[in-house]
Amino acid sequence: MSTGSHFKTRLPEIRARPFDRKKDAPTQIENLLPRGQQARLRAIATVLEHQRANNTIFSEGEDAHFVYSVAAGAVRISRHTESGRRQILALMLPGDLFGLPDCGLYVNSAETVSPATLYRVPWQRLHEVLLEEPELQVSLLLRLAFDLRQAQRRIVMLGQHNIAQRLASFLIELSQHPDFYSEQTHQLEVPLTRSDLADYLGTASETVIRAFSKLEKNGLIRRISRAIVEIQDLDALRNLLQEKRRVGRLRR
Amino acid sequence: MSTGSHFKTRLPEIRARPFDRKKDAPTQIENLLPRGQQARLRAIATVLEHQRANNTIFSEGEDAHFVYSVAAGAVRISRHTESGRRQILALMLPGDLFGLPDCGLYVNSAETVSPATLYRVPWQRLHEVLLEEPELQVSLLLRLAFDLRQAQRRIVMLGQHNIAQRLASFLIELSQHPDFYSEQTHQLEVPLTRSDLADYLGTASETVIRAFSKLEKNGLIRRISRAIVEIQDLDALRNLLQEKRRVGRLRR
DNA sequence: CGTCCTATTGACTTTCGTCAACCAATGTGG
DNA sequence: CCACATTGGTTGACGAAAGTCAATAGGACG
């Protein structure tokens, strides 16, 4: 994609430091692990503070040494097709876990989508701990099962819904997350650019924009700024998913 | 879908019997479990012989008491949208495992797609065994990880490929399975009807048929019968996946 | 040999992808 | 501070892909 002749000289701005009990909320690791085992992991976790969006965390095909958990911000998990297109498989939000290796390699790529704070755990160490603690294994199993169900929901969305429905589905899902939605103001922060969103929904950025326009014209949402959307009628968004994919031909 | 006024009176023809060492190949359970623990599971497994296609194995929302493994035939795992459409999430072929519960319930439906032989294991018993045998847990974890990667491949397919590419992708994948593809005759058995295939690929049955016609016209495949397709040019099928989703507008 | 179900093809329409032009925000170097 | 470049967002035009309706063909099976 890039010409290769002019590199941005700015480095990816990341700061790494060990886990700090005073600065880092223990609740962030809670989703991943049951109480009581957290201390062991904190000791081996490093905190990475990515200062900007579009930092690469890892790329598909690389040796997988670390597993990550999101503390703040958002990370996109993506895969590239042989035709050079990109599909965003999932958006990792605070509390989510990613980077599990397959045969020692990462099968997907991960990049920040906004400034983000991550916990990084060496896979080797985690693996050792897993063997000693069957309960941890169960947690991991549940986590995988959750990811699988999530992936299945996306299959349904991509297979059966039109673009406006897919966008509605995304907005609804994101609005479940308190970090991105305020119940008071009804304002939702969309941490993706239009073209990231397009790759997430399996379409083109222009089509995403037209879907936004359509929802706005029908009074379901209102675009406040690039990244802020006011949800005006959540129920109507939900009802949209009940509709057919296509209006059908007018009968004569 | 059905009118409800005329029920088929024929019962779903299933025969159940305990696992029989002489009739049932032990290799079938091997994918699921490492050697040495197989015997324990055989003792608690029941063999179900579904005589016909479209038998319901379980439906989404039901209490989940059993986990299943396919010995012969094929099973479709599906989910229904609120708009009444159906998406087939996965096709379970010999060696595959399905029916893991989520909070005690099945989240998907499962039906036979052809006559099929299944191994049925009570979840309760399996769960007990899992607790005693951490190695079994690891097998299950690997299995889930595999299913997740499979689901991610389908997300890419649905999000980035046109219908001909999706069909090609399906044919290629099925041709990996010796039970359905003969290297000698290059004949592939497609165990799905066109409309099942449509629900699998996220499209309409007419569109599937047109994709078949297109591949045949271009000499990549040849339709022998409803369910038999001769793969004439596997490489060309693979190359199809490298192409862009759409040809693009003619430049003036 | 009719009946039922699936497959196929044609006609028509909607949805969506692509190209192109333009706007808005932001950042950078002079 | 301003000219300028860069990036991302938006809109319009156009055509290709795909969904829907309808009619027909083709097997399987009683």
XYZ file of C-alpha atoms (C1' of nucleotides) in Angstrom:
564
model
C 0.000 0.000 0.000
C 2.674 2.537 0.983
C 5.164 3.562 -1.642
C 8.101 2.752 0.546
C 9.967 5.841 -0.551
C 8.827 8.169 2.231
C 8.586 6.735 5.681
C 7.001 8.579 8.512
C 9.929 9.046 10.795
C 7.923 9.229 13.973
C 8.253 6.109 16.040
C 5.271 4.237 17.335
C 4.950 5.857 20.714
C 4.653 3.169 23.295
C 5.604 3.203 26.907
C 6.071 -0.073 28.742
C 6.145 -0.543 32.490
C 5.445 -3.311 34.996
C 2.020 -3.637 36.500
C 1.514 -1.008 39.196
C -0.988 -1.812 41.892
C -1.669 1.848 42.533
C -2.188 2.980 38.969
C -3.808 -0.036 37.354
C -7.308 -1.016 38.347
C -7.412 -4.714 39.234
C -10.908 -4.965 37.800
C -9.508 -4.823 34.298
C -7.988 -8.268 34.533
C -11.035 -9.629 36.292
C -12.881 -10.586 33.123
C -10.049 -12.830 32.205
C -9.396 -14.455 35.520
C -11.241 -15.404 38.673
C -10.262 -13.701 41.911
C -7.317 -15.165 43.761
C -5.271 -15.968 40.701
C -4.968 -12.383 39.623
C -1.932 -11.663 41.742
C 0.106 -14.317 39.989
C -0.608 -12.837 36.617
C -0.060 -9.259 37.617
C 3.451 -10.209 38.525
C 4.165 -11.367 34.987
C 2.119 -8.733 33.145
C 3.602 -5.691 31.454
C 1.532 -2.605 30.844
C 1.834 -1.119 27.372
C 0.594 2.368 26.741
C 0.074 3.009 23.060
C -0.090 6.748 22.532
C -1.706 6.729 19.116
C -3.981 4.858 16.742
C -2.779 2.509 14.006
C 0.109 1.104 16.015
C 0.785 -2.505 15.106
C 0.643 -4.852 18.068
C 1.384 -7.971 16.062
C 0.901 -9.230 12.495
C -0.421 -12.477 11.103
C 2.274 -15.062 10.627
C 4.589 -13.781 13.350
C 5.801 -15.958 16.192
C 3.374 -15.571 19.051
C 5.072 -14.815 22.344
C 2.464 -12.755 24.141
C -1.198 -12.686 24.983
C -2.855 -9.309 25.458
C -5.746 -7.854 27.352
C -7.249 -4.432 26.722
C -7.312 -2.034 29.668
C -8.375 1.094 27.818
C -9.002 2.095 24.216
C -9.744 -0.255 21.344
C -7.873 -2.723 19.174
C -8.859 -4.163 15.817
C -8.234 -7.813 14.969
C -7.992 -8.272 11.235
C -7.038 -10.651 8.477
C -6.081 -10.000 4.870
C -7.411 -11.900 1.872
C -5.298 -13.113 -1.008
C -6.852 -10.361 -3.086
C -5.397 -7.762 -0.735
C -8.628 -6.812 0.974
C -8.882 -6.533 4.711
C -11.576 -7.900 6.983
C -11.784 -6.754 10.562
C -12.758 -9.852 12.513
C -13.423 -8.256 15.838
C -13.024 -5.112 17.862
C -11.364 -5.673 21.215
C -12.614 -3.383 23.952
C -11.626 -2.997 27.594
C -11.715 -6.370 29.312
C -11.234 -8.378 26.123
C -8.429 -10.859 25.584
C -6.616 -11.538 22.327
C -3.485 -12.963 20.780
C -3.886 -16.665 21.491
C -1.430 -18.461 19.241
C -2.216 -21.200 16.739
C 0.706 -23.593 16.401
C 2.964 -20.935 17.849
C 1.980 -18.254 15.347
C -0.458 -15.387 15.310
C -3.128 -16.049 12.701
C -4.510 -12.509 12.759
C -3.125 -9.008 12.949
C -3.823 -6.571 15.763
C -3.534 -2.794 15.663
C -4.655 0.004 17.916
C -7.679 1.889 16.708
C -7.210 4.684 19.210
C -4.696 5.371 21.968
C -4.846 2.256 24.101
C -3.504 0.692 27.259
C -2.793 -3.043 27.097
C -1.692 -5.734 29.486
C 0.840 -8.062 27.960
C 1.434 -11.539 29.365
C 4.146 -13.902 28.082
C 2.411 -16.920 26.604
C 5.058 -19.270 27.955
C 4.498 -18.180 31.533
C 0.753 -18.140 31.160
C 0.944 -21.640 29.784
C 2.860 -22.837 32.828
C 0.350 -21.280 35.155
C -2.501 -22.851 33.205
C -1.098 -26.325 33.732
C -0.962 -25.825 37.482
C -4.371 -24.230 37.767
C -7.231 -26.124 36.091
C -9.593 -23.352 37.099
C -7.660 -20.954 34.929
C -8.043 -23.372 32.078
C -11.768 -23.343 32.549
C -11.780 -19.549 32.439
C -9.864 -19.642 29.202
C -12.232 -22.218 27.783
C -15.212 -20.051 28.631
C -13.485 -17.107 27.050
C -12.938 -19.032 23.822
C -16.541 -20.191 23.841
C -17.610 -16.574 24.189
C -15.449 -15.507 21.273
C -16.879 -18.311 19.176
C -20.451 -17.233 19.847
C -19.475 -13.672 19.051
C -17.983 -14.809 15.753
C -21.149 -16.735 14.972
C -23.212 -13.617 15.526
C -21.021 -11.837 13.016
C -21.527 -14.632 10.510
C -25.273 -14.160 10.791
C -24.897 -10.423 10.444
C -22.716 -10.652 7.349
C -24.783 -13.394 5.772
C -28.301 -12.137 6.343
C -28.354 -8.394 6.925
C -28.113 -5.452 4.565
C -25.646 -2.694 5.265
C -27.974 -0.436 7.239
C -28.867 -3.404 9.427
C -25.227 -4.295 9.928
C -24.463 -0.746 10.970
C -27.435 -0.722 13.345
C -26.259 -4.008 14.782
C -22.803 -2.562 15.371
C -24.144 0.580 17.009
C -26.399 -1.452 19.287
C -23.567 -3.723 20.318
C -21.219 -0.831 21.006
C -23.922 0.932 22.991
C -23.887 -1.963 25.450
C -20.401 -0.893 26.458
C -20.387 1.787 29.173
C -16.964 2.988 28.066
C -18.403 4.140 24.771
C -22.026 5.003 25.523
C -23.519 7.434 27.956
C -27.072 6.576 29.045
C -27.612 10.214 30.027
C -26.650 12.014 26.853
C -27.351 9.039 24.573
C -24.057 9.785 22.955
C -22.035 6.944 21.503
C -18.365 7.178 20.714
C -17.493 5.274 17.555
C -13.771 4.614 17.815
C -13.385 3.557 14.170
C -12.867 5.543 11.012
C -15.442 5.056 8.280
C -13.158 2.828 6.324
C -12.285 0.693 9.365
C -15.996 0.373 9.902
C -16.390 -0.608 6.261
C -13.856 -3.396 6.659
C -15.640 -4.482 9.805
C -19.057 -4.589 8.137
C -17.790 -6.095 4.904
C -18.533 -3.147 2.649
C -17.048 0.108 1.305
C -16.631 3.293 3.297
C -18.995 5.209 1.011
C -21.674 2.644 1.667
C -21.142 2.973 5.406
C -21.575 6.721 5.092
C -24.792 6.274 3.118
C -26.078 3.946 5.791
C -25.293 6.596 8.406
C -27.135 9.170 6.302
C -30.124 6.896 5.958
C -30.369 6.208 9.690
C -30.011 9.915 10.359
C -32.656 10.877 7.784
C -35.070 8.439 9.443
C -34.425 9.957 12.851
C -32.756 6.930 14.427
C -29.414 8.633 15.049
C -27.761 11.996 14.740
C -24.157 12.579 13.793
C -22.620 14.999 16.277
C -19.080 14.779 14.997
C -16.889 12.303 13.163
C -16.663 9.981 16.102
C -19.749 10.865 18.143
C -23.232 9.628 17.325
C -26.332 10.405 19.304
C -28.669 7.435 19.524
C -32.121 8.937 19.131
C -34.224 5.809 18.894
C -32.629 2.615 20.136
C -35.845 0.631 19.757
C -36.151 1.623 16.137
C -32.587 0.465 15.589
C -33.519 -2.881 17.097
C -36.655 -3.111 14.983
C -34.572 -2.538 11.903
C -33.044 -5.970 12.475
C -36.491 -7.538 12.241
C -37.005 -6.252 8.743
C -36.262 -8.124 5.598
C -32.966 -7.665 3.872
C -34.607 -6.175 0.843
C -37.880 -4.378 0.266
C -39.001 -6.696 -2.489
C -40.325 -5.913 -5.861
C -43.440 -3.807 -6.160
C -46.374 -5.988 -7.136
C -48.346 -4.760 -10.129
C -42.748 -21.818 7.022
C -45.032 -24.856 6.911
C -48.767 -24.266 6.785
C -49.340 -26.380 9.850
C -52.401 -27.995 8.347
C -50.753 -31.074 6.869
C -48.120 -32.793 8.910
C -45.933 -35.451 7.479
C -46.980 -38.476 9.490
C -43.723 -40.331 9.106
C -41.660 -40.235 12.234
C -38.074 -39.156 12.266
C -36.412 -42.495 11.763
C -33.658 -42.859 14.286
C -32.198 -45.958 15.804
C -30.237 -45.697 19.014
C -27.859 -48.292 20.376
C -24.844 -48.404 22.679
C -21.372 -48.139 21.243
C -20.358 -51.438 19.654
C -16.671 -52.119 19.440
C -17.159 -54.393 16.450
C -19.336 -52.112 14.340
C -18.065 -48.659 15.214
C -14.645 -47.590 14.080
C -12.670 -46.208 17.017
C -10.923 -43.766 14.719
C -14.048 -41.683 14.524
C -13.775 -40.480 18.081
C -10.057 -39.977 17.747
C -10.290 -36.406 16.522
C -12.033 -35.463 19.689
C -9.891 -37.323 22.136
C -6.330 -38.502 22.519
C -5.718 -42.238 22.696
C -6.149 -43.869 26.080
C -9.171 -41.876 27.144
C -11.333 -43.167 24.356
C -12.483 -46.235 26.210
C -14.021 -44.180 28.987
C -16.060 -42.193 26.562
C -17.167 -45.128 24.484
C -18.761 -46.543 27.560
C -20.980 -43.525 27.965
C -21.597 -42.839 24.254
C -24.775 -43.778 22.433
C -24.791 -44.274 18.687
C -27.650 -42.583 16.854
C -28.395 -43.620 13.306
C -30.457 -40.997 11.565
C -32.020 -42.596 8.524
C -32.913 -39.460 6.633
C -32.059 -35.841 6.041
C -33.712 -32.904 7.820
C -34.036 -34.649 11.147
C -33.784 -32.233 14.030
C -31.035 -33.117 16.488
C -31.637 -30.149 18.743
C -32.990 -26.610 18.453
C -31.726 -23.275 19.720
C -32.997 -22.469 23.180
C -33.454 -26.046 24.338
C -31.815 -27.404 27.459
C -28.506 -28.895 26.447
C -28.014 -32.413 27.774
C -25.807 -33.972 25.109
C -22.732 -33.325 23.068
C -22.481 -34.965 19.649
C -19.814 -36.161 17.298
C -20.365 -37.036 13.656
C -19.409 -40.561 12.601
C -20.910 -40.508 9.105
C -23.003 -38.126 7.040
C -23.341 -34.403 7.588
C -25.094 -32.075 10.004
C -25.902 -28.397 9.597
C -25.531 -25.979 12.496
C -27.808 -23.014 12.006
C -29.283 -19.961 13.635
C -32.387 -17.976 12.796
C -32.584 -14.198 12.617
C -35.396 -12.139 14.053
C -36.540 -11.531 10.500
C -37.088 -15.250 10.035
C -34.112 -15.897 7.819
C -31.747 -18.758 8.424
C -27.970 -18.739 8.438
C -26.056 -21.992 8.392
C -23.078 -21.378 10.628
C -21.162 -24.539 9.908
C -21.358 -27.930 8.321
C -20.312 -30.742 10.636
C -18.598 -33.611 8.875
C -17.247 -36.928 10.144
C -14.914 -36.306 13.073
C -16.473 -32.988 14.038
C -17.890 -32.212 17.454
C -20.888 -30.028 18.215
C -23.530 -29.211 20.782
C -21.470 -27.534 23.495
C -23.930 -25.727 25.735
C -23.890 -22.069 26.651
C -25.283 -21.514 30.141
C -27.000 -24.878 29.892
C -28.783 -24.118 26.630
C -28.113 -24.814 22.988
C -27.531 -21.535 21.187
C -27.816 -23.050 17.713
C -29.945 -25.619 15.961
C -28.641 -28.833 14.459
C -30.272 -30.945 11.769
C -29.119 -33.790 9.579
C -28.383 -32.841 6.019
C -28.230 -36.433 4.854
C -28.598 -39.787 6.596
C -26.080 -39.625 9.404
C -24.554 -41.611 12.238
C -23.810 -39.682 15.415
C -22.169 -40.384 18.722
C -24.060 -38.856 21.607
C -22.368 -38.197 24.945
C -24.218 -36.899 28.022
C -22.786 -33.515 28.850
C -23.008 -34.149 32.568
C -20.849 -37.252 32.359
C -18.426 -35.639 29.964
C -18.107 -32.725 32.328
C -17.209 -35.039 35.197
C -14.589 -36.745 33.122
C -13.182 -33.389 32.076
C -12.602 -32.355 35.656
C -10.603 -35.489 36.338
C -8.596 -35.368 33.155
C -6.903 -32.044 32.422
C -5.604 -33.489 29.155
C -9.140 -33.904 27.955
C -9.744 -30.287 28.781
C -6.807 -29.310 26.627
C -8.245 -31.318 23.734
C -11.517 -29.525 24.114
C -9.766 -26.195 24.250
C -7.902 -26.950 21.046
C -11.158 -27.998 19.457
C -12.800 -24.711 20.384
C -9.808 -22.791 19.083
C -10.139 -24.666 15.801
C -13.825 -23.848 15.545
C -13.078 -20.208 16.233
C -10.517 -20.026 13.434
C -12.975 -21.743 11.143
C -15.620 -19.172 12.036
C -13.149 -16.377 11.354
C -12.476 -17.779 7.904
C -16.191 -17.678 7.228
C -16.346 -14.056 8.370
C -13.701 -13.184 5.809
C -15.527 -15.156 3.142
C -18.861 -13.483 3.824
C -17.370 -10.048 4.212
C -14.983 -9.909 1.264
C -15.952 -12.412 -1.431
C -18.614 -12.370 -4.102
C -20.940 -15.313 -4.485
C -18.911 -17.203 -7.078
C -15.880 -16.886 -4.821
C -17.823 -18.068 -1.806
C -19.029 -21.093 -3.720
C -15.501 -21.830 -4.920
C -14.265 -21.512 -1.368
C -16.876 -23.980 -0.198
C -16.068 -26.473 -2.929
C -12.352 -26.256 -2.189
C -12.914 -26.775 1.510
C -15.205 -29.734 0.959
C -12.737 -31.246 -1.483
C -10.232 -31.488 1.371
C -12.464 -34.086 2.964
C -11.809 -37.615 1.647
C -15.331 -38.682 2.569
C -16.719 -36.320 -0.048
C -14.024 -36.060 -2.701
C -12.369 -38.697 -4.805
C -8.903 -37.786 -6.038
C -9.254 -40.332 -8.836
C -12.522 -39.301 -10.440
C -12.300 -35.693 -9.226
C -15.898 -36.071 -8.199
C -17.162 -34.128 -5.236
C -20.314 -34.976 -3.370
C -22.143 -31.865 -2.242
C -24.376 -33.027 0.598
C -26.478 -29.843 0.652
C -29.455 -28.766 -1.369
C -29.120 -25.522 -3.280
C -31.138 -23.643 -0.718
C -29.129 -25.053 2.188
C -26.066 -23.954 0.315
C -27.638 -20.528 -0.142
C -28.190 -20.201 3.598
C -24.620 -21.304 4.143
C -23.167 -18.772 1.708
C -25.477 -15.962 2.766
C -27.398 -15.648 -0.474
C -30.458 -16.963 -2.371
C -30.701 -20.380 -3.980
C -31.117 -18.884 -7.455
C -27.892 -16.983 -6.983
C -26.102 -20.162 -5.935
C -27.338 -21.854 -9.092
C -26.143 -18.976 -11.241
C -22.738 -19.214 -9.581
C -22.668 -22.942 -10.393
C -23.580 -22.126 -13.991
C -20.848 -19.530 -14.206
C -18.160 -21.855 -12.864
C -19.346 -24.556 -15.257
C -19.400 -22.206 -18.237
C -15.816 -21.229 -17.460
C -14.753 -24.867 -17.306
C -13.863 -24.959 -13.615
C -16.462 -27.559 -12.678
C -19.053 -29.795 -14.267
C -22.382 -30.684 -12.736
C -22.860 -34.447 -12.957
C -26.059 -34.634 -10.958
C -27.810 -32.686 -8.250
C -25.327 -33.686 -5.616
C -22.241 -34.598 -7.642
C -19.844 -32.033 -9.058
C -16.722 -32.850 -11.010
C -13.845 -30.531 -10.153
C -12.197 -29.846 -13.479
C -9.712 -27.180 -12.469
C -8.937 -26.921 -8.796
C -6.168 -24.391 -9.357
C -8.491 -22.089 -11.252
C -10.934 -22.327 -8.355
C -8.152 -21.264 -6.019
C -7.119 -18.433 -8.304
C -10.661 -17.184 -8.284
C -10.163 -16.244 -4.627
C -7.301 -13.939 -5.591
C -9.518 -11.844 -7.807
C -11.287 -8.703 -6.784
C -14.826 -8.847 -5.557
C -16.117 -6.848 -8.447
C -14.827 -6.159 -11.940
C -15.004 -2.412 -11.630
C -16.462 0.123 -13.923
C -15.278 0.325 -17.495
C -12.984 3.298 -17.929
C -13.887 5.646 -20.753
C -48.150 -42.075 -14.138
C -49.243 -38.358 -11.414
C -47.355 -35.783 -7.292
C -44.090 -33.408 -4.850
C -39.870 -31.352 -4.274
C -35.800 -29.438 -6.038
C -33.197 -27.322 -9.736
C -32.932 -24.090 -13.396
C -33.646 -20.110 -16.225
C -35.557 -15.493 -17.428
C -37.145 -10.881 -16.301
C -36.934 -7.172 -13.563
C -35.446 -4.228 -9.633
C -32.780 -2.937 -5.672
C -28.601 -2.668 -3.405
C -24.119 -1.870 -3.375
C -19.234 -1.157 -5.200
C -16.351 1.916 -7.763
C -14.836 6.256 -9.611
C -14.550 10.989 -9.113
C -14.970 15.346 -7.227
C -15.258 18.145 -3.318
C -15.257 19.481 1.620
C -13.498 19.706 6.459
C -10.154 19.056 9.895
C -5.600 18.686 11.165
C -0.792 19.088 10.974
C 3.618 20.920 9.171
C 7.072 23.837 7.665
C 8.228 28.353 6.412
C 0.425 33.201 11.379
C -0.450 31.432 6.910
C 0.138 28.467 2.635
C 0.140 23.917 1.809
C -0.212 18.933 2.129
C -2.480 15.060 4.042
C -6.020 12.505 5.759
C -10.665 11.347 6.422
C -15.631 12.355 5.390
C -19.402 13.254 2.141
C -22.057 13.319 -2.038
C -23.273 12.207 -6.900
C -23.166 9.316 -10.957
C -23.069 5.038 -12.915
C -23.046 0.198 -13.632
C -22.419 -4.500 -11.851
C -23.940 -7.887 -8.620
C -27.392 -9.990 -6.443
C -32.398 -10.509 -4.565
C -37.194 -11.458 -5.792
C -40.934 -13.148 -8.529
C -42.479 -16.237 -11.874
C -42.574 -19.959 -14.921
C -40.659 -24.288 -16.335
C -37.938 -28.552 -16.264
C -36.398 -32.759 -14.077
C -36.082 -36.463 -10.710
C -37.531 -39.417 -6.980
C -41.055 -41.945 -5.168
C -45.200 -43.603 -4.060
